[in-house]
Coordinates of C-alpha atoms in Angstrom, one line a residue:
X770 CA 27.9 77.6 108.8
X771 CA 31.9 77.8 108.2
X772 CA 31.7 81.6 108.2
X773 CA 30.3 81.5 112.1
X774 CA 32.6 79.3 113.1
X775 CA 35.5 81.0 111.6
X776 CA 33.9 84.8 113.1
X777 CA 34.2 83.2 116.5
X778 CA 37.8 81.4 116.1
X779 CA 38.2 85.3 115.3
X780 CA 36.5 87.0 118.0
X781 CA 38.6 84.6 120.4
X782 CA 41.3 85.6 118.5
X783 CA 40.8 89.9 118.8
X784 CA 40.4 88.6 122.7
X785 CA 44.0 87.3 122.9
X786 CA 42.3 83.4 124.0
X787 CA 44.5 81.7 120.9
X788 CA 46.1 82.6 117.6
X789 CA 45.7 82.0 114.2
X790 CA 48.8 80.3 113.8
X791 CA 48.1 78.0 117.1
X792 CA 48.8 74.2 116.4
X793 CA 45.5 72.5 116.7
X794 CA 47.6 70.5 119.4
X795 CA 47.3 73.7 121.9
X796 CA 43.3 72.6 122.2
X797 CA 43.3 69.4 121.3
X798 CA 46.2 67.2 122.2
X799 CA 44.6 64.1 121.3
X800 CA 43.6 64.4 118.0
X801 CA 46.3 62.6 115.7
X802 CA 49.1 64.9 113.7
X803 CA 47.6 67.8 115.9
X804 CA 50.8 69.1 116.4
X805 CA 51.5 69.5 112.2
X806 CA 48.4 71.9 111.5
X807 CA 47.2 75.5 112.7
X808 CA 44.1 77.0 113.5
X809 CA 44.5 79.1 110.1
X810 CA 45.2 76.0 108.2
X811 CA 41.9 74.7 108.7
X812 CA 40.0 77.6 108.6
X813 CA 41.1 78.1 105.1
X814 CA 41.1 74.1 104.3
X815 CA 44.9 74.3 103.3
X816 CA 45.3 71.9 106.5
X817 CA 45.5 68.9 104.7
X818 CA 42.7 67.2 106.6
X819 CA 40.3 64.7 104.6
X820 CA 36.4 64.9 104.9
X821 CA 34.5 62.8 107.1
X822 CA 30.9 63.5 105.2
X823 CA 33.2 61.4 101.9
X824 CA 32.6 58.0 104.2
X825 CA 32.1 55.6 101.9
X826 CA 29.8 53.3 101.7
X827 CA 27.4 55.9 102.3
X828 CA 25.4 53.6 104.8
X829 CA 28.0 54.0 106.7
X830 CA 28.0 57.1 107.2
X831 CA 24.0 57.2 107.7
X832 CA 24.4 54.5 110.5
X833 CA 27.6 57.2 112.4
X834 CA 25.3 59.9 111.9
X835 CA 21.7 58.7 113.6
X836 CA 24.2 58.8 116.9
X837 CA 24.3 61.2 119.7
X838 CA 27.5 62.5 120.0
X839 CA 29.3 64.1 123.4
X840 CA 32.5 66.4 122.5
X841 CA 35.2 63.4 123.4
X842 CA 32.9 61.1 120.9
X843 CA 32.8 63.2 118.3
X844 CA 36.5 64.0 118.5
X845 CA 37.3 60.0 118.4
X846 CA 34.6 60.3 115.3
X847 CA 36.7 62.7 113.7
X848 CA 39.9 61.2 114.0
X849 CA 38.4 58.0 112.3
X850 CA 37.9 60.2 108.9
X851 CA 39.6 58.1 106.2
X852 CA 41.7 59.6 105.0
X853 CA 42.9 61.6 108.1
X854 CA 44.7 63.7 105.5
X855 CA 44.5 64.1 101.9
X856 CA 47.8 65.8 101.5
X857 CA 50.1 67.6 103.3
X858 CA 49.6 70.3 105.8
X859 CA 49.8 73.7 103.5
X860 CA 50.5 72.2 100.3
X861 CA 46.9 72.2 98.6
X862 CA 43.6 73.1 99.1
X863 CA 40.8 70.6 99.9
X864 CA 37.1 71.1 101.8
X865 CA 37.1 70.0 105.2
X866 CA 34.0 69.6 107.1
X867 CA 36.2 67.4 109.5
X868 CA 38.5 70.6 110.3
X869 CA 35.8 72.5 110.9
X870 CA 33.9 70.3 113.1
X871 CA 37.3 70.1 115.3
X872 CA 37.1 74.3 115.1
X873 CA 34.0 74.3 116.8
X874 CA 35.3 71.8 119.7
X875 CA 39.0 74.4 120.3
X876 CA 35.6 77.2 120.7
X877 CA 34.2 75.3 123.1
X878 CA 37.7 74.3 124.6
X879 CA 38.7 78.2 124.8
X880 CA 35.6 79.8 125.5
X881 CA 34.3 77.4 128.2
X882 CA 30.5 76.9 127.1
X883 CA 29.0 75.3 123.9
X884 CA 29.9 76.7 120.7
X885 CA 26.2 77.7 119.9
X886 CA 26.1 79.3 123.5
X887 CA 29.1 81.3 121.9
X888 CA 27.6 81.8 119.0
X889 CA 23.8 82.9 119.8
X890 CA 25.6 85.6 122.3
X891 CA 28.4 87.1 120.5
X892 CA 27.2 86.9 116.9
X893 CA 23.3 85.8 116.5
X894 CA 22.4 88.9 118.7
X895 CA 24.4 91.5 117.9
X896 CA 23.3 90.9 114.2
X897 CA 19.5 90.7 115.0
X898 CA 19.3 87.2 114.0
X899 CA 16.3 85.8 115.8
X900 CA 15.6 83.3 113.7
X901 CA 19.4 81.4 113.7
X902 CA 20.7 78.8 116.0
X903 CA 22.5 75.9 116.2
X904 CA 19.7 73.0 115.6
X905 CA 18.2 70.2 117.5
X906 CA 15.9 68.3 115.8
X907 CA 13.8 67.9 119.0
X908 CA 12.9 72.0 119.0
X909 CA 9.4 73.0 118.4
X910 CA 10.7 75.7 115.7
X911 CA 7.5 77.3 114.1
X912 CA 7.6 77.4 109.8
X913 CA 10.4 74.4 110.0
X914 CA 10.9 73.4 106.9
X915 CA 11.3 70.0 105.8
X916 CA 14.1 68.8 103.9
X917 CA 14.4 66.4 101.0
X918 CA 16.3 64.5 98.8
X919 CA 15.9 63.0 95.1
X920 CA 14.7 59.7 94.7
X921 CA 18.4 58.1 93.1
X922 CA 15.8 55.7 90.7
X923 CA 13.5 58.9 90.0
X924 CA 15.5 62.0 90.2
X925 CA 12.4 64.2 89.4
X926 CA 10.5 62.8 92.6
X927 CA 11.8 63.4 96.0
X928 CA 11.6 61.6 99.1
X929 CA 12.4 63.0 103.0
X930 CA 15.8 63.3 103.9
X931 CA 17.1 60.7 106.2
X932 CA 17.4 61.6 109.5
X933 CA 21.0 62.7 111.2
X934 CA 21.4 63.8 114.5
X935 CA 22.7 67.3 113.9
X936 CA 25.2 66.6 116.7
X937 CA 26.9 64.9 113.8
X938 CA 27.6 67.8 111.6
X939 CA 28.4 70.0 114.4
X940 CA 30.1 73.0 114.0
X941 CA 30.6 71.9 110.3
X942 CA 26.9 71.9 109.3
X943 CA 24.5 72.1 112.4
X944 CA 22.8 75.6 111.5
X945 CA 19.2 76.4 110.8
X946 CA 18.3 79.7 109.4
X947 CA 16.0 82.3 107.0
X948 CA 17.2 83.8 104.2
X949 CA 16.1 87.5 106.2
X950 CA 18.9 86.3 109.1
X951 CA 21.5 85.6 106.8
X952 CA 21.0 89.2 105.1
X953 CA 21.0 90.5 108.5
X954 CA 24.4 88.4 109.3
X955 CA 26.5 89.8 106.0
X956 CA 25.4 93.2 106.9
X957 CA 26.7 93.0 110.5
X958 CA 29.5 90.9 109.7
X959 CA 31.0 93.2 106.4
X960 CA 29.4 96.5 108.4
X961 CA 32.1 96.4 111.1
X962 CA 29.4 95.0 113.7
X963 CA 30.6 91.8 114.7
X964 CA 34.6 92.1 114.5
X965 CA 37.4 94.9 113.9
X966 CA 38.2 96.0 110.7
X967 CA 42.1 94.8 110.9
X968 CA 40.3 91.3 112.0
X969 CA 37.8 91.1 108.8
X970 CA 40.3 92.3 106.5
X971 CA 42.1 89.3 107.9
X972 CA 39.2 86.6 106.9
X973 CA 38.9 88.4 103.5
X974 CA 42.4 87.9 102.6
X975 CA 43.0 84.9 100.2
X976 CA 44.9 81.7 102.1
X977 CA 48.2 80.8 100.3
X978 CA 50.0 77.5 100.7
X979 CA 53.4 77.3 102.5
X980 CA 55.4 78.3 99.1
X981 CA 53.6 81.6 99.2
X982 CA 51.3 80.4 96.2
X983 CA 47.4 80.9 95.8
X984 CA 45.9 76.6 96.1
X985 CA 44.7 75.2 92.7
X986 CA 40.7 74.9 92.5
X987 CA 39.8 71.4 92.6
X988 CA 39.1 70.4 89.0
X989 CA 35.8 68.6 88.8
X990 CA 35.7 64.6 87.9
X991 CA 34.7 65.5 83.8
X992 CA 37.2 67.9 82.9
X993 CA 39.6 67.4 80.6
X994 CA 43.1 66.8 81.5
X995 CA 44.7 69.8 79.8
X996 CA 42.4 72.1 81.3
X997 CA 44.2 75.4 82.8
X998 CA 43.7 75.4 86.5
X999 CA 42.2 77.6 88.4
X1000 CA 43.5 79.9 91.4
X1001 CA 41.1 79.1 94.6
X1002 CA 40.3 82.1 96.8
X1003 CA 39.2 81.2 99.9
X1004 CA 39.6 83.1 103.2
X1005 CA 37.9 82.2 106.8
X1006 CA 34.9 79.9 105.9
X1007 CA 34.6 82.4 103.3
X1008 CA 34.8 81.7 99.5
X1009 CA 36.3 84.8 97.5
X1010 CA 35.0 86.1 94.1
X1011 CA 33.4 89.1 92.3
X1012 CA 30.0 89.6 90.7
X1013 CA 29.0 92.1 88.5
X1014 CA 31.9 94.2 89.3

């Protein structure tokens, strides 16, 4: 879902409505240290922002996200991620479903209707994407399919996912799809259907931090401590690499 939300920050953008180097503060005031990090920042997760799905215990976080959530709630939600930042604005690289949740409220904020109203209109259709759309558990959607998680005491048996009111994941997460629409989507998107050349070229290019350097990939928990880091390449919701040339 990061990739839709960061086509419509940029769409917004090609419009003239805000700027990639905006401080979150222009949208939303409120939000603490909103003055210290830009749209582009958090659209490439060099903001520095932590990662509210981390809550710990994970009860917790079940118990947040079985709750409604209006736009100023979820912002106050947001705001209550701990950490609030894991480092310092454009100084490393870290996933942030909480930056992107707060992307999806400035689209609301600039475009003046609900960021999946935005998003069925100026990207769902143009692609062809029937079958795409912001969820609601409560839609009658035809073919739904369920989803499931492994049993933690038997991890080759599986039990239902618990339920999470997808106004909790927001803009960060709160997508169902089909394989066939996302096909559709990359086509439009990387055809020149959905925003200008110049504008995609843009959320192609690889973020670097404030000292003009490419982030370090986050090493995972196992590896050993003289293993050579990585470069991370990661555009506009947009994870960079080649395959097979």
């Amino acid at each position: 879902s990061k990739q839709f939300i960061a086509t419509a920050i940029a769409l917004l953008a090609e419009e003239g409505k805000l700027g990639f180097d905006d401080p979150l503060s222009k949208y939303l005031p409120l939000f603490p240290r909103a003055g210290d990090i830009t749209l582009r920042q958090m659209l490439t997760h060099t903001s520095g922002l932590g990662n509210y799905t981390e809550t710990q215990p994970r009860e917790e976080f079940y118990v947040n996200a079985r709750t409604d959530y209006a736009d100023a709630a979820l912002l106050a939600a947001m705001a209550e991620t701990s950490p609030l930042f894991k480092s310092e604005p454009g100084t490393a690289w870290a996933y942030s479903n909480t930056a992107y949740v707060l992307l999806g409220l400035v689209v609301e904020v600039v475009s003046g209707q609900p960021y999946g109203a935005f998003l069925k209109q100026r990207l769902f259709a143009p692609a062809g994407m029937k079958d795409t759309s912001v969820d609601d558990a409560g839609d009658v959607v035809p073919h739904r399919a369920n989803g499931y998680s492994a049993k933690p005491d038997h991890p080759r048996e599986f039990r239902n996912a618990d339920f999470i009111s997808m106004t909790f994941p927001g803009a960060a997460g709160a997508m169902r799809s089909t394989a066939a629409d996302l096909c559709r989507w990359h086509a439009a998107l990387l055809g020149g259907r959905i925003v200008k050349p110049e504008t995609l070229q843009v959320m192609l290019t690889p973020a670097r931090l404030k000292n003009g350097e490419l982030p370090d990939s986050p090493m995972p928990p196992d590896a050993p401590k003289d293993a050579p880091k990585k470069p991370m390449k990661y555009g506009f919701g947009l994870f960079l690499g080649e395959f097979e040339g």
